[in-house]
Tab-separated table of C-alpha atoms in Angstrom:
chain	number	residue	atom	x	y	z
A	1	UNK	CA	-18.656	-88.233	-8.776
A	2	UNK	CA	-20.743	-91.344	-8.118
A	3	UNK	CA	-20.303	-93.766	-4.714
A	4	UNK	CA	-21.870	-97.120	-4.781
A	5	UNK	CA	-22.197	-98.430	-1.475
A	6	UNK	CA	-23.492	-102.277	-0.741
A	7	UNK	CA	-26.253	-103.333	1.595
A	8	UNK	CA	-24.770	-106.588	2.364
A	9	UNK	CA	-21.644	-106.704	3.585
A	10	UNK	CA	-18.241	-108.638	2.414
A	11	UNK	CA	-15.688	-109.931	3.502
A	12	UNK	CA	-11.817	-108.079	3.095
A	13	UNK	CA	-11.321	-110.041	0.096
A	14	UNK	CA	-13.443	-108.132	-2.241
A	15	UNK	CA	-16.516	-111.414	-2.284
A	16	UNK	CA	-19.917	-110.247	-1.933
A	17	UNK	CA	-22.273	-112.601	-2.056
A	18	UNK	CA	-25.454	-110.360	-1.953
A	19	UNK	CA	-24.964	-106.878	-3.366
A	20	UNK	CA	-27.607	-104.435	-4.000
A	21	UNK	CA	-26.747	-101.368	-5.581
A	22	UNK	CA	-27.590	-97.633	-5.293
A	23	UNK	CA	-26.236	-94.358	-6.635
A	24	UNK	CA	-25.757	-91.205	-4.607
A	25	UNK	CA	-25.422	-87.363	-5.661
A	26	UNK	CA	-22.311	-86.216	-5.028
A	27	UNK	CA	-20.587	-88.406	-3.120
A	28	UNK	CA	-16.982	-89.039	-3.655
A	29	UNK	CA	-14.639	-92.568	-4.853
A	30	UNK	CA	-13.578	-94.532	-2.495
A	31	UNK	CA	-10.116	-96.880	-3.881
A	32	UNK	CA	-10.956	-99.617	-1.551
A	33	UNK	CA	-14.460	-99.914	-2.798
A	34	UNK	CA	-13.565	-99.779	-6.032
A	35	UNK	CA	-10.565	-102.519	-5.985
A	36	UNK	CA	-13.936	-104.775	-4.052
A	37	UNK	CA	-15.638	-103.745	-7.306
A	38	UNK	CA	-13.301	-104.266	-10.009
A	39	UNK	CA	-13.158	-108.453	-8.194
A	40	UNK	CA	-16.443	-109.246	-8.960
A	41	UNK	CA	-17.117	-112.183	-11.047
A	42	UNK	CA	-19.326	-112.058	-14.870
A	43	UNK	CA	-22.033	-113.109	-12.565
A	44	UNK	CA	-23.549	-111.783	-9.296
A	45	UNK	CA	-26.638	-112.028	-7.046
A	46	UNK	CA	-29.355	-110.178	-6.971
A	47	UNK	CA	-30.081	-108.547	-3.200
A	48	UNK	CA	-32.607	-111.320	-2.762
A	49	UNK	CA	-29.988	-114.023	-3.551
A	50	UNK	CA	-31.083	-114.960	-7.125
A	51	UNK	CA	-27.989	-115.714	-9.618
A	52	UNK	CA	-28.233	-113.809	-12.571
A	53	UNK	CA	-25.938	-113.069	-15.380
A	54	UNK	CA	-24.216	-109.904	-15.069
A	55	UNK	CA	-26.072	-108.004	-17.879
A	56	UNK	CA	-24.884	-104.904	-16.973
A	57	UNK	CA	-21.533	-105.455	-16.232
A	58	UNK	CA	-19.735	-103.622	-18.569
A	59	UNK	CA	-21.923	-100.326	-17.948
A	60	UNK	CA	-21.108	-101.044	-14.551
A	61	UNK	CA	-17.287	-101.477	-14.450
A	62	UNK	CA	-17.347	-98.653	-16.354
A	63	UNK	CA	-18.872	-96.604	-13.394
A	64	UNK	CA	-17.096	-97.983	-10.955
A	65	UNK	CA	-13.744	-98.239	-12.363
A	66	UNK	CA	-11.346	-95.192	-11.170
A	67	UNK	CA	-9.841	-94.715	-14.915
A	68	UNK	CA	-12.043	-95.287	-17.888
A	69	UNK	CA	-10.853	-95.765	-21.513
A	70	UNK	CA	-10.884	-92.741	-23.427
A	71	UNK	CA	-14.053	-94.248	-25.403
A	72	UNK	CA	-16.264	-93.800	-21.900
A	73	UNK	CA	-19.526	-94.547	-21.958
A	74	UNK	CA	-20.241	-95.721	-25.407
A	75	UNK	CA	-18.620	-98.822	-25.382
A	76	UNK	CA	-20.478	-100.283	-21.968
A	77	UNK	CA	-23.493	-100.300	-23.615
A	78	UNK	CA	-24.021	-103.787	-25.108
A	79	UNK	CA	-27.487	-104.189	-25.243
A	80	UNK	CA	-30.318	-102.274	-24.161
A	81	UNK	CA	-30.154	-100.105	-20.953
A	82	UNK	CA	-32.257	-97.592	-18.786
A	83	UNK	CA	-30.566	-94.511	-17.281
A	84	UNK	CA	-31.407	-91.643	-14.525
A	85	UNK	CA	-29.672	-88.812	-14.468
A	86	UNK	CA	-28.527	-88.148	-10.268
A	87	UNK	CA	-28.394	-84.201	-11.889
A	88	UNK	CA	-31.121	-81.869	-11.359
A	89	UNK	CA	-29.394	-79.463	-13.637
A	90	UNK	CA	-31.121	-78.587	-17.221
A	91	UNK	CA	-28.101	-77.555	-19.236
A	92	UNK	CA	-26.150	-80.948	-17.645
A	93	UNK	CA	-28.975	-83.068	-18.949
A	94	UNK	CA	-29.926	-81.669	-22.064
A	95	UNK	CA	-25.428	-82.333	-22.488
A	96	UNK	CA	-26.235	-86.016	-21.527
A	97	UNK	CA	-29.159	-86.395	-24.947
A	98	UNK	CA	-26.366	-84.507	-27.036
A	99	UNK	CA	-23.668	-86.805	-25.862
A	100	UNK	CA	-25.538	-89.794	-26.416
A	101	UNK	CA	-26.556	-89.202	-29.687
A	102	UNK	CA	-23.378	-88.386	-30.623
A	103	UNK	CA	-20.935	-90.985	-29.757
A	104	UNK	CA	-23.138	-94.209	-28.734
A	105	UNK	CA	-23.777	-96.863	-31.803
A	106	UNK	CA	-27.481	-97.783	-30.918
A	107	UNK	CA	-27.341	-100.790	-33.627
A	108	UNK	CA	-29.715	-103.311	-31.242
A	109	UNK	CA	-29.027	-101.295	-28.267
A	110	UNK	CA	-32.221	-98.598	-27.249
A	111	UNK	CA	-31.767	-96.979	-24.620
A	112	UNK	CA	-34.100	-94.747	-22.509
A	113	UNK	CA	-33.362	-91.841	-20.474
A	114	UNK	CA	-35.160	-90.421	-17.251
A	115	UNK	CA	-34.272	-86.679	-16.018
A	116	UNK	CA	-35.802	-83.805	-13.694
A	117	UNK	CA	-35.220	-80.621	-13.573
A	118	UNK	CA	-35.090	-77.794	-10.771
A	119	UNK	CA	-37.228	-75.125	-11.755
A	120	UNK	CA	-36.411	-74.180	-15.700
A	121	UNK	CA	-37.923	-73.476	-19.039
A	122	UNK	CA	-36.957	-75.263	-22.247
A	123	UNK	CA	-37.872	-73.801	-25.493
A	124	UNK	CA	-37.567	-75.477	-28.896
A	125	UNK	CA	-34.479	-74.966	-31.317
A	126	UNK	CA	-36.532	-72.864	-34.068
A	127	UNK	CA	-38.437	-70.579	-31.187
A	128	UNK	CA	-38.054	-66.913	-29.790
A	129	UNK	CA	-38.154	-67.006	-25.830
A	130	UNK	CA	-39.678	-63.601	-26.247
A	131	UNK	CA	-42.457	-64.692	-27.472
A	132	UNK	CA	-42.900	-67.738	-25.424
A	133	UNK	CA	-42.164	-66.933	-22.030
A	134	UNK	CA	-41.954	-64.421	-19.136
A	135	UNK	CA	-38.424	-63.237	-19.239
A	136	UNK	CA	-38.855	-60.705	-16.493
A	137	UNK	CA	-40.289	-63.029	-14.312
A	138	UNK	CA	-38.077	-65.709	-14.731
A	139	UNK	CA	-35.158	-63.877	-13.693
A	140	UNK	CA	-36.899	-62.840	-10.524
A	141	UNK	CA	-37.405	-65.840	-10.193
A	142	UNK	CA	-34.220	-67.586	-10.758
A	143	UNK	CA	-35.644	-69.823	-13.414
A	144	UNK	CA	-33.167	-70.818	-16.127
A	145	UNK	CA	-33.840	-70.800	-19.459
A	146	UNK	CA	-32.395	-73.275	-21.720
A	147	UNK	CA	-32.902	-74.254	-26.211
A	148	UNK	CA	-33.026	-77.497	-27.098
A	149	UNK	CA	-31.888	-78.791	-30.128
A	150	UNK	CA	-34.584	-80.560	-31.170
A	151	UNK	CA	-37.830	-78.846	-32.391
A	152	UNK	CA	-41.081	-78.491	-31.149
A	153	UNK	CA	-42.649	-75.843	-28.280
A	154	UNK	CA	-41.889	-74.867	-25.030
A	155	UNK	CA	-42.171	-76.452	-21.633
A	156	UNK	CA	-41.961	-75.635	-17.916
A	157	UNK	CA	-39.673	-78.141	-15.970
A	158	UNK	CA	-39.274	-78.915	-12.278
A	159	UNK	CA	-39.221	-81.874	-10.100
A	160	UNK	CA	-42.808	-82.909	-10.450
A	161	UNK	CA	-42.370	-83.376	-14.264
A	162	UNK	CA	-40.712	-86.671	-15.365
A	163	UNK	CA	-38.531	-86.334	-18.655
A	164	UNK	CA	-38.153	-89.284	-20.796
A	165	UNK	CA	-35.455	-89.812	-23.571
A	166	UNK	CA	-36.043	-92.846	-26.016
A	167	UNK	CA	-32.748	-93.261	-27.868
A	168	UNK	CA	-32.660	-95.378	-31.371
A	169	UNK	CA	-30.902	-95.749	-34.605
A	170	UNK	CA	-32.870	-93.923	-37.231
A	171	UNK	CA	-34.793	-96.572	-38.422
A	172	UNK	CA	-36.561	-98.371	-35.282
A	173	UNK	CA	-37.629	-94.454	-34.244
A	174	UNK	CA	-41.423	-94.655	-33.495
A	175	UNK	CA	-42.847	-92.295	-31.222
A	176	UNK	CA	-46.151	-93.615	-31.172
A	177	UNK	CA	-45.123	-97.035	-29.883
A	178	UNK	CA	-43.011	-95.123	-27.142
A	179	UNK	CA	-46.026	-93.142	-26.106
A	180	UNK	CA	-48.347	-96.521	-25.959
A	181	UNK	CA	-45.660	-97.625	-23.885
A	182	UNK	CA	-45.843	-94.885	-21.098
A	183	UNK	CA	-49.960	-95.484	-21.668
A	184	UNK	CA	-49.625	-99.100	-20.681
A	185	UNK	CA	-46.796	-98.648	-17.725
A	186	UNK	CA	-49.511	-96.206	-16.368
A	187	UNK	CA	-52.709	-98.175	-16.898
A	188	UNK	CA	-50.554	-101.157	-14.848
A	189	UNK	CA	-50.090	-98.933	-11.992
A	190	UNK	CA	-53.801	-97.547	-12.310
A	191	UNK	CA	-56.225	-98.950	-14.368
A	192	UNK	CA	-58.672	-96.739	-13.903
A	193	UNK	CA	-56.804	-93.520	-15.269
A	194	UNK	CA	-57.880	-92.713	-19.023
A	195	UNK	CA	-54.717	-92.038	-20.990
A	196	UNK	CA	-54.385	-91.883	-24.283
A	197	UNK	CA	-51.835	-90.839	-27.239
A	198	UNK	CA	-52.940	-88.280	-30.160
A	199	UNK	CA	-52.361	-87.637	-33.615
A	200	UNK	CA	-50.234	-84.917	-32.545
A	201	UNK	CA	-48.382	-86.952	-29.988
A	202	UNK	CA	-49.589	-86.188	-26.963
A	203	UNK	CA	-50.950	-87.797	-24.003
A	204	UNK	CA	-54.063	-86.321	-22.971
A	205	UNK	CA	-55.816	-87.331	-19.575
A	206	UNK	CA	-59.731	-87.921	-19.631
A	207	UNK	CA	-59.547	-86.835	-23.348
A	208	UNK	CA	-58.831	-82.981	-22.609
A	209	UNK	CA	-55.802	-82.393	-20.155
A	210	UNK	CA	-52.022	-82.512	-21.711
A	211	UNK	CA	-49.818	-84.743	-19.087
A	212	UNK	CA	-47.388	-84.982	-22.304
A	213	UNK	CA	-45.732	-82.831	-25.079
A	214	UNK	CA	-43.539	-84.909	-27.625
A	215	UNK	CA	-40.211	-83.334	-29.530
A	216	UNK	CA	-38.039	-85.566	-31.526
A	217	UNK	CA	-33.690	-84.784	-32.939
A	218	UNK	CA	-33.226	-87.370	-36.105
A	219	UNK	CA	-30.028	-87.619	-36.608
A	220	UNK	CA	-28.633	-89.319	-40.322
A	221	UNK	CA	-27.689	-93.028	-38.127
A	222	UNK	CA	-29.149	-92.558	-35.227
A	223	UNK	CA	-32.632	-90.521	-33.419
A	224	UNK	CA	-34.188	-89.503	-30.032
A	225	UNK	CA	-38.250	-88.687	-29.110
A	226	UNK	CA	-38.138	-87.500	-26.094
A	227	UNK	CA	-41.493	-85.884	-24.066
A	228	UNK	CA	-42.331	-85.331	-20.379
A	229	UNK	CA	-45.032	-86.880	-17.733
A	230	UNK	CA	-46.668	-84.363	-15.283
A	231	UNK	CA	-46.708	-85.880	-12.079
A	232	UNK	CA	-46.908	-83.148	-9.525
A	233	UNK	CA	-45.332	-79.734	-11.622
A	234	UNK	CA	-45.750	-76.355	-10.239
A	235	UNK	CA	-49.195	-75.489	-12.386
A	236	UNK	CA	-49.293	-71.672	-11.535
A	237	UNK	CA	-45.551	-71.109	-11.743
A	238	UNK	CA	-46.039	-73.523	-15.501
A	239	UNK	CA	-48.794	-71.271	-16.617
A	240	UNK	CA	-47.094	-67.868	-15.628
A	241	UNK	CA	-43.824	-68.450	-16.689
A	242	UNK	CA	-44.961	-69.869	-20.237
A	243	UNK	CA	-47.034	-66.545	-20.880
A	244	UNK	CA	-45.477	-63.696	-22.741
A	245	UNK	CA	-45.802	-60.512	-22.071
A	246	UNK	CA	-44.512	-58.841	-25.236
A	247	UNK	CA	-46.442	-56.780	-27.514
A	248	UNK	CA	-45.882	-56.010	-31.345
A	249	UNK	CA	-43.214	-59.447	-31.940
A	250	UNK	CA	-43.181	-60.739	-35.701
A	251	UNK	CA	-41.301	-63.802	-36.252
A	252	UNK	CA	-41.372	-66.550	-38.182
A	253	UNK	CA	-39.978	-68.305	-35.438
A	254	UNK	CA	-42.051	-72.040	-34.489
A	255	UNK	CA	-44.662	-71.123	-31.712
A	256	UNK	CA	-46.224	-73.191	-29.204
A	257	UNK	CA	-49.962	-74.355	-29.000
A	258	UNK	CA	-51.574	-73.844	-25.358
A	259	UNK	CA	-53.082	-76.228	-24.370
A	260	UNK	CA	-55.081	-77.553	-21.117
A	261	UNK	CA	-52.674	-79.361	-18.557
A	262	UNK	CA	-53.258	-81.459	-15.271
A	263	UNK	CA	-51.243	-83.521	-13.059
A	264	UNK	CA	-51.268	-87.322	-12.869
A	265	UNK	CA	-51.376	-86.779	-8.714
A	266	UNK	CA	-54.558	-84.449	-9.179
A	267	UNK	CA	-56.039	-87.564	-10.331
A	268	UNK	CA	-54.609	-89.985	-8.085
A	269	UNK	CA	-52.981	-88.883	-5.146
A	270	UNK	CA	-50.907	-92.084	-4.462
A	271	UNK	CA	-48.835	-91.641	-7.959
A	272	UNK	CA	-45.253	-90.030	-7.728
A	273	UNK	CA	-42.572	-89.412	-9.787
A	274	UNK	CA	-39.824	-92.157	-9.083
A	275	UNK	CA	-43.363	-95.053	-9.321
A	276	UNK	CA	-43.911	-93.451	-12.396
A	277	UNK	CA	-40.529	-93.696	-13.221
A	278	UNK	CA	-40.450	-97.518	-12.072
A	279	UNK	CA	-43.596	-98.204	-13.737
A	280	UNK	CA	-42.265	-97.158	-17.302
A	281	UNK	CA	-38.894	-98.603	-16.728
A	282	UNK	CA	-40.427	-102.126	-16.063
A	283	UNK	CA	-42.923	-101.739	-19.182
A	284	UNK	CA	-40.017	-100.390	-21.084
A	285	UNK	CA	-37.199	-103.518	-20.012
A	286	UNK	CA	-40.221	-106.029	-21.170
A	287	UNK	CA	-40.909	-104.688	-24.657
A	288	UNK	CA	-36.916	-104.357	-25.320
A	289	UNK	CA	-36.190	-107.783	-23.532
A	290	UNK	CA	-33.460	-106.172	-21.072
A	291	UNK	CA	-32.608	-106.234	-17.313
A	292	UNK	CA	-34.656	-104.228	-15.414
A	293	UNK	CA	-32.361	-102.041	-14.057
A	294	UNK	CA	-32.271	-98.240	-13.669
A	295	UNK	CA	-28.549	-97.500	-13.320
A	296	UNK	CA	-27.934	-93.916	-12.461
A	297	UNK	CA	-25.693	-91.275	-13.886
A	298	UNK	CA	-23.387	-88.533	-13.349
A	299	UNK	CA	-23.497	-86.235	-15.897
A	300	UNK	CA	-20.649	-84.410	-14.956
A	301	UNK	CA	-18.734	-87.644	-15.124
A	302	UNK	CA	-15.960	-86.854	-18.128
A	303	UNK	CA	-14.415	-90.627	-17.618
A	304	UNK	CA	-17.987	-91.646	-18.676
A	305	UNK	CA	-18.892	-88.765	-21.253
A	306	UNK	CA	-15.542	-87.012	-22.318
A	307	UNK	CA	-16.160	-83.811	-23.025
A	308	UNK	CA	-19.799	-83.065	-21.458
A	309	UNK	CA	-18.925	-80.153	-19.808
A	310	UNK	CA	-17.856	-78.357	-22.666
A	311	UNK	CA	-20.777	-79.270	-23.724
A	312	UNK	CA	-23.206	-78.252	-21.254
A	313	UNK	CA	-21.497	-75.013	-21.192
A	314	UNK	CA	-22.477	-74.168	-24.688
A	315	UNK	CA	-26.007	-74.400	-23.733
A	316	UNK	CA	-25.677	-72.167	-21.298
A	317	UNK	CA	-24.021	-69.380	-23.368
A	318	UNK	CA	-25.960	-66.182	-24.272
A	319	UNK	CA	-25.557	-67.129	-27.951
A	320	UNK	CA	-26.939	-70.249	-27.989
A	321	UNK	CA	-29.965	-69.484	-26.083
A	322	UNK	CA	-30.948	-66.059	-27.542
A	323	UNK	CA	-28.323	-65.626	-30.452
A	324	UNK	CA	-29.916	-68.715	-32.046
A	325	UNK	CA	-33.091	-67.071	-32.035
A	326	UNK	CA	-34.478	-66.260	-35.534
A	327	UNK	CA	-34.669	-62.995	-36.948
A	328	UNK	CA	-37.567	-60.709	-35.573
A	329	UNK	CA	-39.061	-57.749	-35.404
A	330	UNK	CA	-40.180	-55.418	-32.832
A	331	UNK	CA	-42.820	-52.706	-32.918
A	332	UNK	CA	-44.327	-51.227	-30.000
A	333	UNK	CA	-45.108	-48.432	-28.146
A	334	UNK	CA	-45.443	-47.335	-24.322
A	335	UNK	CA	-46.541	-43.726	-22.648
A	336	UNK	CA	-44.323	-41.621	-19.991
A	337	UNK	CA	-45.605	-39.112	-17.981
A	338	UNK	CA	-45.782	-35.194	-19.697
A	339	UNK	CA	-46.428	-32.188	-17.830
A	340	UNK	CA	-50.094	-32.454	-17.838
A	341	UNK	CA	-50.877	-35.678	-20.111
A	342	UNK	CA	-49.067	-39.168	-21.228
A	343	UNK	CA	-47.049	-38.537	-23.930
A	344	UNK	CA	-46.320	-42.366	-26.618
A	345	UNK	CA	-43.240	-43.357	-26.875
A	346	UNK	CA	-42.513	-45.684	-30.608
A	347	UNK	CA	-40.118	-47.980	-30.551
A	348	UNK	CA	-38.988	-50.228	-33.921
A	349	UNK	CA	-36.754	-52.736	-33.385
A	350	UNK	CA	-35.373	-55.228	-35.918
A	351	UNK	CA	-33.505	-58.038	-34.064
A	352	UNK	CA	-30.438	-60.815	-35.813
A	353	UNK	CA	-29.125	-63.228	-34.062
A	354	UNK	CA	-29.973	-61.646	-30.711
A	355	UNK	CA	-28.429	-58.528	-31.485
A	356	UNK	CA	-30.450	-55.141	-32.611
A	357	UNK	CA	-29.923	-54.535	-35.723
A	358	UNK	CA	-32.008	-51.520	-36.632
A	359	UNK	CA	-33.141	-49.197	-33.594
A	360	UNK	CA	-35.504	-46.262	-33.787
A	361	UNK	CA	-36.968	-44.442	-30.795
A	362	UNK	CA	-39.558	-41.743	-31.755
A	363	UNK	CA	-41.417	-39.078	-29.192
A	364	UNK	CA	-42.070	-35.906	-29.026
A	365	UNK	CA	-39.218	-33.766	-29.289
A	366	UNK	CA	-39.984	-31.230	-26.658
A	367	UNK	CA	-40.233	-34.155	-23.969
A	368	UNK	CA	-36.611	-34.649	-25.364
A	369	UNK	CA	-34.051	-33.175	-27.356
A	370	UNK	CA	-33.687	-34.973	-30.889
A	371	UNK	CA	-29.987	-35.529	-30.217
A	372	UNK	CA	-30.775	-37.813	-27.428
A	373	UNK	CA	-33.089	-40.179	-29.322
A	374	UNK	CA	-30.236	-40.006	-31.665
A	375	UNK	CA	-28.137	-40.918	-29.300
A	376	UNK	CA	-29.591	-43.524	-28.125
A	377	UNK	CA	-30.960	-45.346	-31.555
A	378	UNK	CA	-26.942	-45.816	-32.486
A	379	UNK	CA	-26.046	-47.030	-29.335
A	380	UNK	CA	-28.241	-49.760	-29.310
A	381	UNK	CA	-27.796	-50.442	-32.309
A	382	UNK	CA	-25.293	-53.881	-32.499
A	383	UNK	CA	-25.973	-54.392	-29.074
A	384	UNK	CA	-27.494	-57.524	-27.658
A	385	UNK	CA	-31.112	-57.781	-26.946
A	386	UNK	CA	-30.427	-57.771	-23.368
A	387	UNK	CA	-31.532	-55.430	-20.471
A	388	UNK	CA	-28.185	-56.374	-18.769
A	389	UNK	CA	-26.262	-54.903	-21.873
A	390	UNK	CA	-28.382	-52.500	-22.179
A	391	UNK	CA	-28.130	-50.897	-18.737
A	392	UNK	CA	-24.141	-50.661	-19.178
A	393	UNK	CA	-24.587	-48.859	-22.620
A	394	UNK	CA	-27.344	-46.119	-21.267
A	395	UNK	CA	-25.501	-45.748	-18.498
A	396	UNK	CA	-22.134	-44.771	-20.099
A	397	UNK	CA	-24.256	-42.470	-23.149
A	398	UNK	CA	-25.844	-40.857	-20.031
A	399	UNK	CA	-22.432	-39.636	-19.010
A	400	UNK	CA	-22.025	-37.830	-22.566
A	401	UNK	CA	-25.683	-36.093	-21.844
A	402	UNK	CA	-25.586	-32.589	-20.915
A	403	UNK	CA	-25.702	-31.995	-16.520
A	404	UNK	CA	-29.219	-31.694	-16.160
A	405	UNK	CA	-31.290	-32.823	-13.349
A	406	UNK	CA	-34.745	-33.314	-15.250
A	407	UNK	CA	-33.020	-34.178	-18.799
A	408	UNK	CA	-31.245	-37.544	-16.385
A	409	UNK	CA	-34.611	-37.955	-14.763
A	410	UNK	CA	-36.565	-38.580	-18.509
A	411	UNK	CA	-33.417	-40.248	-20.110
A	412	UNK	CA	-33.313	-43.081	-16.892
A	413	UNK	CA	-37.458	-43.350	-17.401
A	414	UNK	CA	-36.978	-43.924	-20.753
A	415	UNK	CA	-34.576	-46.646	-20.660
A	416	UNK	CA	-36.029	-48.988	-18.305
A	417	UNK	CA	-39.230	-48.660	-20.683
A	418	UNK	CA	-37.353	-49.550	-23.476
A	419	UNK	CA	-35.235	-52.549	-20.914
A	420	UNK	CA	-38.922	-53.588	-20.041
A	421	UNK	CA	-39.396	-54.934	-23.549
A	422	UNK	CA	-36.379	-56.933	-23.634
């Protein structure tokens, strides 16, 4: 939910006469606020007293009115309009870009989207989060993993790196002249910083350090570029995380280019995210011709967005982050401990829609019996790519395994290797 709360104060019949507004996380409606709200006149004051015309009226009604038309959010925008996201949630704000797309007619009416993210990793629609990042560390770590549905490679989020969404119809879609636009927002808050956009667009910093990767959805009507600012990221955890470990992967699945990175603050210690985020929005209301105004969002808000949630829990499902993945192969090899020297272990995996679709285990035979391999290669087989699914399959073949101490011992060895690879 969303409270907006006023500076200024007014008097019991709903008149304000200088409001200043502000958005907070999580806060809860309030009827007598909103019946103050709903009063207003088409035109209100700014909080240092200028009259202006109530440009964004409608969006604001629209947040502040208890029951929204069915329609939500895509009829209050009637011209141009800058949004932050109050959500710190990945899969909640990659729902907001969907949404938008979707449902909102952007005839004359751009809008531009700022997000953050607690600590996550977004990969591309056409990539394999095998080979792109850390799995295993990530889950220690609690980092979420979430696809995109645009193209492009992956990135490392957190609160230190700014998102940006530039929403058009089709045809006025130009991620170049968004890009110059983030160069010359920066440049007015330092003029000394060397920023500049690339073929491949990218911003690079002193012409060698990424501070921007670019991916784009175009949609038949309508179209969104959307790329992120480092402003203070996590470098170690963004260099860590975005390094597979994997061994023997073929795909044909989109991979992404390292590159050098740095943080705007590294070279100026004064710049943060929401001046960043102030400096872009200002640059970005002047070239549009709109109100400069961030107004901030709840993405969990169905009155606004009916049917986000849905939404946002499709991205989170196992099928559409690692079912989606294209098909790949697997062929690799590890070495367990034999009574006086390492004995290899094969393993050839092919791998559909996250699921294994042809399994075969090969070692010695006198480390194992053949049956077990056997065992083991068809129950995997149709399983998901998963050590979680994984560990409840060995654990109920183990149970059809003969009583035997050492046999257990191998079989258990053997199955976190092969859970180690996934």
């Amino acid at each position: 939910m969303v409270l907006i709360h006023l500076d200024s104060g007014g008097d019991d019949h709903g008149y304000v006469p200088h409001p200043m507004w502000s958005f907070q996380k999580e806060a809860k409606f309030c009827p007598v606020l909103l019946f103050k709200l709903n009063s207003l006149p088409t035109e209100t004051f700014t909080s240092q007293g200028m009259l202006i015309p109530f440009l964004m009226k409608n969006c604001f009604q629209l947040l502040c009115t208890h029951k929204v038309p069915a329609a939500g959010f895509k009829n209050a925008v009637k011209s141009g309009l800058i949004l932050q996201s109050v959500s710190s949630d990945v899969y909640q704000n990659l729902a907001v870009e969907d949404w938008i797309h979707d449902h909102v007619n952007l005839e004359g009416k751009p809008i531009l989207f700022f997000w953050r993210n607690t600590p996550s990793l977004v990969i591309g629609r056409h990539q394999n989060p095998w080979q792109e990042c850390n799995l295993s560390l990530m889950r220690e770590r609690g980092v979420k993993l979430a696809r995109r549905l645009s193209g492009g490679g992956a990135v490392y989020h957190d609160m230190g790196n700014i998102n940006l969404t530039f929403f058009t119809t089709r045809t006025k879609y130009d991620r170049m002249e968004n890009l110059k636009l983030i160069v010359r927002a920066l440049n007015a808050i330092q003029p000394q910083l060397d920023v500049q956009a690339t073929k491949r667009f990218d911003l690079l910093l002193d012409g060698q350090f990424k501070i921007s990767g670019t991916a784009a959805k175009i949609g038949r009507t309508t179209a969104y570029h959307h790329c992120t600012l480092l402003c203070s990221t996590d470098r170690t955890s963004l260099s860590s995380l975005l390094k597979s470990p994997y061994q023997g992967i073929k795909s044909n699945a989109t991979q992404s280019i390292p590159a050098m990175v740095k943080n705007l603050l590294e070279k100026d210690p004064t710049l943060t995210c929401e001046g960043l985020i102030n400096a872009i929005a200002a640059e970005y209301a002047a070239h549009h011709q709109i109100d400069h105004h961030i107004t901030f969002i709840n993405p969990t808000d169905e009155t606004l967005f009916p049917g986000i949630n849905s939404r946002a829990k499709e991205l989170q499902t196992w099928e559409w982050i690692y079912g989606r993945t294209p098909k790949f192969s697997i062929s690799t090899a590890f070495n367990v401990l034999g009574e006086q020297t390492p004995l290899e272990i094969k393993v050839f995996l092919d791998i559909k829609n996250g699921r294994i679709e042809i399994c075969r285990i090969e070692a010695p035979y006198h480390w194992l019996p053949l049956e077990i391999y056997e065992k083991l290669n068809s129950g995997l087989t149709g399983s998901k790519f998963c050590p979680v699914e994984t560990t409840m399959i060995t654990h109920m073949l183990l149970r059809t395994c003969p009583e035997d101490q050492e046999l257990h011992s191998k079989w258990n060895v053997l199955c976190e290797k092969i859970k180690g690879i996934m």
